[in-house]
């Protein structure tokens, strides 16, 4: 794996998202860069599709379709980039994602969020990774299977995270 630790001040948004697209193409299908929707922060998202049973190595996993969406906003009011790293399962109305933004200051600069559809089921503080965005992508990809596996379910809906599993790093 190549880690880019070059000067982050020289990052260009389109080029960064193209590099993320190249990185995700190794593990995900139909990987593409798209412009962010008006309700989304940052200029781009990289989206890829995957079969969660194969990706997680669990043939009993209840979903067969998932997508990953990653986006970075480079110019912020903070000395670091904002990002959104989401695993989305439409069949189960599940979103698990790390968000480095200014929406939950009480949790620090990064939080891990679980949504049931468009409603947040839980938020918790997560480790701040002060590194080049491609290194952040590698770090979050490595932790993704544990985060998805840690989701707790109640009556068929995501309800939180198993506190015995360390998924905030």
CSV table of C-alpha atoms in Angstrom, one decimal:
chain,number,residue,atom,x,y,z
A,1,UNK,CA,0.0,0.0,0.0
A,2,UNK,CA,1.3,3.4,-0.9
A,3,UNK,CA,0.7,6.2,1.7
A,4,UNK,CA,0.9,9.8,0.5
A,5,UNK,CA,2.2,12.0,3.2
A,6,UNK,CA,3.0,14.9,1.0
A,7,UNK,CA,2.2,18.5,1.8
A,8,UNK,CA,-1.5,18.5,2.4
A,9,UNK,CA,-1.8,22.2,1.7
A,10,UNK,CA,-1.2,21.4,-2.0
A,11,UNK,CA,-4.1,19.0,-2.3
A,12,UNK,CA,-6.6,19.5,-5.1
A,13,UNK,CA,-10.1,18.2,-4.5
A,14,UNK,CA,-10.7,16.6,-7.9
A,15,UNK,CA,-7.3,14.9,-7.9
A,16,UNK,CA,-7.7,13.7,-4.4
A,17,UNK,CA,-11.1,12.1,-5.1
A,18,UNK,CA,-9.7,10.5,-8.3
A,19,UNK,CA,-7.0,8.9,-6.1
A,20,UNK,CA,-9.6,7.7,-3.7
A,21,UNK,CA,-11.6,6.3,-6.6
A,22,UNK,CA,-8.5,4.4,-7.8
A,23,UNK,CA,-7.9,3.0,-4.2
A,24,UNK,CA,-11.5,1.8,-3.8
A,25,UNK,CA,-11.5,0.2,-7.3
A,26,UNK,CA,-9.4,-2.6,-5.8
A,27,UNK,CA,-12.1,-3.8,-3.4
A,28,UNK,CA,-15.4,-2.4,-4.6
A,29,UNK,CA,-17.5,-2.5,-7.8
A,30,UNK,CA,-18.8,0.3,-9.9
A,31,UNK,CA,-16.6,2.8,-8.2
A,32,UNK,CA,-17.1,6.4,-9.5
A,33,UNK,CA,-16.6,10.0,-8.5
A,34,UNK,CA,-19.7,12.2,-8.5
A,35,UNK,CA,-20.4,15.8,-7.6
A,36,UNK,CA,-21.9,16.2,-4.2
A,37,UNK,CA,-25.6,16.9,-3.9
A,38,UNK,CA,-26.7,20.3,-2.6
A,39,UNK,CA,-27.4,18.9,0.9
A,40,UNK,CA,-23.9,17.4,1.1
A,41,UNK,CA,-20.8,19.3,2.1
A,42,UNK,CA,-17.7,19.2,0.0
A,43,UNK,CA,-17.5,19.1,-3.8
A,44,UNK,CA,-17.3,15.4,-4.5
A,45,UNK,CA,-18.1,11.9,-3.3
A,46,UNK,CA,-16.5,8.7,-4.3
A,47,UNK,CA,-19.1,5.9,-4.4
A,48,UNK,CA,-18.5,2.1,-4.7
A,49,UNK,CA,-20.7,-0.9,-4.4
A,50,UNK,CA,-20.1,-4.3,-2.7
A,51,UNK,CA,-21.7,-7.4,-1.5
A,52,UNK,CA,-21.4,-7.2,2.3
A,53,UNK,CA,-21.4,-11.0,2.7
A,54,UNK,CA,-18.3,-11.2,0.6
A,55,UNK,CA,-16.6,-8.0,1.9
A,56,UNK,CA,-17.2,-9.0,5.6
A,57,UNK,CA,-16.5,-12.7,5.0
A,58,UNK,CA,-19.9,-13.6,6.6
A,59,UNK,CA,-22.2,-15.7,4.4
A,60,UNK,CA,-25.0,-15.2,7.0
A,61,UNK,CA,-24.9,-11.4,6.9
A,62,UNK,CA,-28.4,-10.2,6.3
A,63,UNK,CA,-27.7,-7.8,3.5
A,64,UNK,CA,-26.4,-8.5,0.0
A,65,UNK,CA,-26.0,-4.9,-1.2
A,66,UNK,CA,-24.0,-2.1,0.3
A,67,UNK,CA,-22.2,1.0,-0.9
A,68,UNK,CA,-19.4,3.1,0.4
A,69,UNK,CA,-19.4,6.9,0.0
A,70,UNK,CA,-16.3,9.0,0.8
A,71,UNK,CA,-15.9,12.7,0.5
A,72,UNK,CA,-13.4,15.3,1.7
A,73,UNK,CA,-13.8,19.1,2.0
A,74,UNK,CA,-10.3,20.6,1.9
A,75,UNK,CA,-10.8,24.2,2.7
A,76,UNK,CA,-12.3,24.5,6.2
A,77,UNK,CA,-12.2,26.9,9.1
A,78,UNK,CA,-10.0,24.3,10.9
A,79,UNK,CA,-6.4,23.3,10.4
A,80,UNK,CA,-7.5,19.9,9.0
A,81,UNK,CA,-9.8,18.6,6.3
A,82,UNK,CA,-13.4,17.5,6.9
A,83,UNK,CA,-14.5,14.1,5.7
A,84,UNK,CA,-17.4,11.8,5.5
A,85,UNK,CA,-16.8,8.0,5.3
A,86,UNK,CA,-20.1,6.1,5.1
A,87,UNK,CA,-21.1,2.5,4.7
A,88,UNK,CA,-24.7,2.4,3.5
A,89,UNK,CA,-27.0,-0.7,3.3
A,90,UNK,CA,-30.3,0.3,1.6
A,91,UNK,CA,-31.9,-3.0,2.4
A,92,UNK,CA,-31.6,-2.5,6.1
A,93,UNK,CA,-31.8,1.3,6.3
A,94,UNK,CA,-28.3,1.3,7.8
A,95,UNK,CA,-25.6,3.9,7.7
A,96,UNK,CA,-22.3,3.5,9.6
A,97,UNK,CA,-19.9,6.4,9.2
A,98,UNK,CA,-17.0,8.4,10.5
A,99,UNK,CA,-17.5,12.1,10.1
A,100,UNK,CA,-14.8,14.7,10.6
A,101,UNK,CA,-16.8,17.9,10.6
A,102,UNK,CA,-18.2,20.6,12.8
A,103,UNK,CA,-21.6,19.1,13.5
A,104,UNK,CA,-21.0,17.5,16.9
A,105,UNK,CA,-18.4,19.6,18.6
A,106,UNK,CA,-19.1,18.0,22.0
A,107,UNK,CA,-17.7,14.7,20.6
A,108,UNK,CA,-14.5,16.2,19.3
A,109,UNK,CA,-13.4,16.6,15.7
A,110,UNK,CA,-14.4,13.1,14.6
A,111,UNK,CA,-17.4,11.0,15.5
A,112,UNK,CA,-18.7,7.6,14.5
A,113,UNK,CA,-22.4,7.6,13.6
A,114,UNK,CA,-25.0,4.9,13.1
A,115,UNK,CA,-28.2,5.8,11.3
A,116,UNK,CA,-31.5,4.0,10.9
A,117,UNK,CA,-32.6,5.5,7.6
A,118,UNK,CA,-32.2,9.3,7.9
A,119,UNK,CA,-32.4,9.2,11.8
A,120,UNK,CA,-29.3,9.0,13.9
A,121,UNK,CA,-29.4,6.0,16.2
A,122,UNK,CA,-26.1,6.9,18.0
A,123,UNK,CA,-23.1,9.1,17.8
A,124,UNK,CA,-19.8,8.6,19.7
A,125,UNK,CA,-16.4,10.2,19.7
A,126,UNK,CA,-13.8,8.6,17.4
A,127,UNK,CA,-10.1,8.9,17.1
A,128,UNK,CA,-8.8,12.0,15.2
A,129,UNK,CA,-6.4,10.9,12.5
A,130,UNK,CA,-4.3,13.9,11.6
A,131,UNK,CA,-2.9,12.6,8.4
A,132,UNK,CA,-3.1,12.9,4.6
A,133,UNK,CA,-6.6,12.1,3.4
A,134,UNK,CA,-5.4,8.9,1.5
A,135,UNK,CA,-4.0,7.6,4.8
A,136,UNK,CA,-7.3,8.4,6.5
A,137,UNK,CA,-9.1,6.4,3.9
A,138,UNK,CA,-6.8,3.4,4.5
A,139,UNK,CA,-7.2,3.7,8.2
A,140,UNK,CA,-11.0,3.8,8.0
A,141,UNK,CA,-11.2,1.0,5.5
A,142,UNK,CA,-9.2,-1.2,7.9
A,143,UNK,CA,-11.6,-0.4,10.7
A,144,UNK,CA,-14.8,-0.7,8.6
A,145,UNK,CA,-15.6,-4.4,9.1
A,146,UNK,CA,-15.4,-4.1,12.9
A,147,UNK,CA,-17.6,-1.0,12.8
A,148,UNK,CA,-20.3,-2.7,10.7
A,149,UNK,CA,-20.1,-5.9,12.8
A,150,UNK,CA,-20.5,-3.8,16.0
A,151,UNK,CA,-23.9,-2.4,15.1
A,152,UNK,CA,-26.6,-3.5,17.6
A,153,UNK,CA,-30.1,-4.2,16.3
A,154,UNK,CA,-33.5,-3.9,18.0
A,155,UNK,CA,-36.6,-5.1,16.3
A,156,UNK,CA,-34.9,-5.1,12.9
A,157,UNK,CA,-33.5,-1.6,13.2
A,158,UNK,CA,-30.0,-0.4,13.9
A,159,UNK,CA,-29.9,0.9,17.5
A,160,UNK,CA,-26.3,1.6,18.5
A,161,UNK,CA,-22.9,0.0,18.7
A,162,UNK,CA,-21.7,-2.8,20.9
A,163,UNK,CA,-19.5,-1.1,23.5
A,164,UNK,CA,-17.3,-4.1,23.9
A,165,UNK,CA,-16.0,-3.7,20.3
A,166,UNK,CA,-13.4,-1.0,19.7
A,167,UNK,CA,-14.6,0.7,16.5
A,168,UNK,CA,-13.8,4.3,17.1
A,169,UNK,CA,-10.1,4.2,16.2
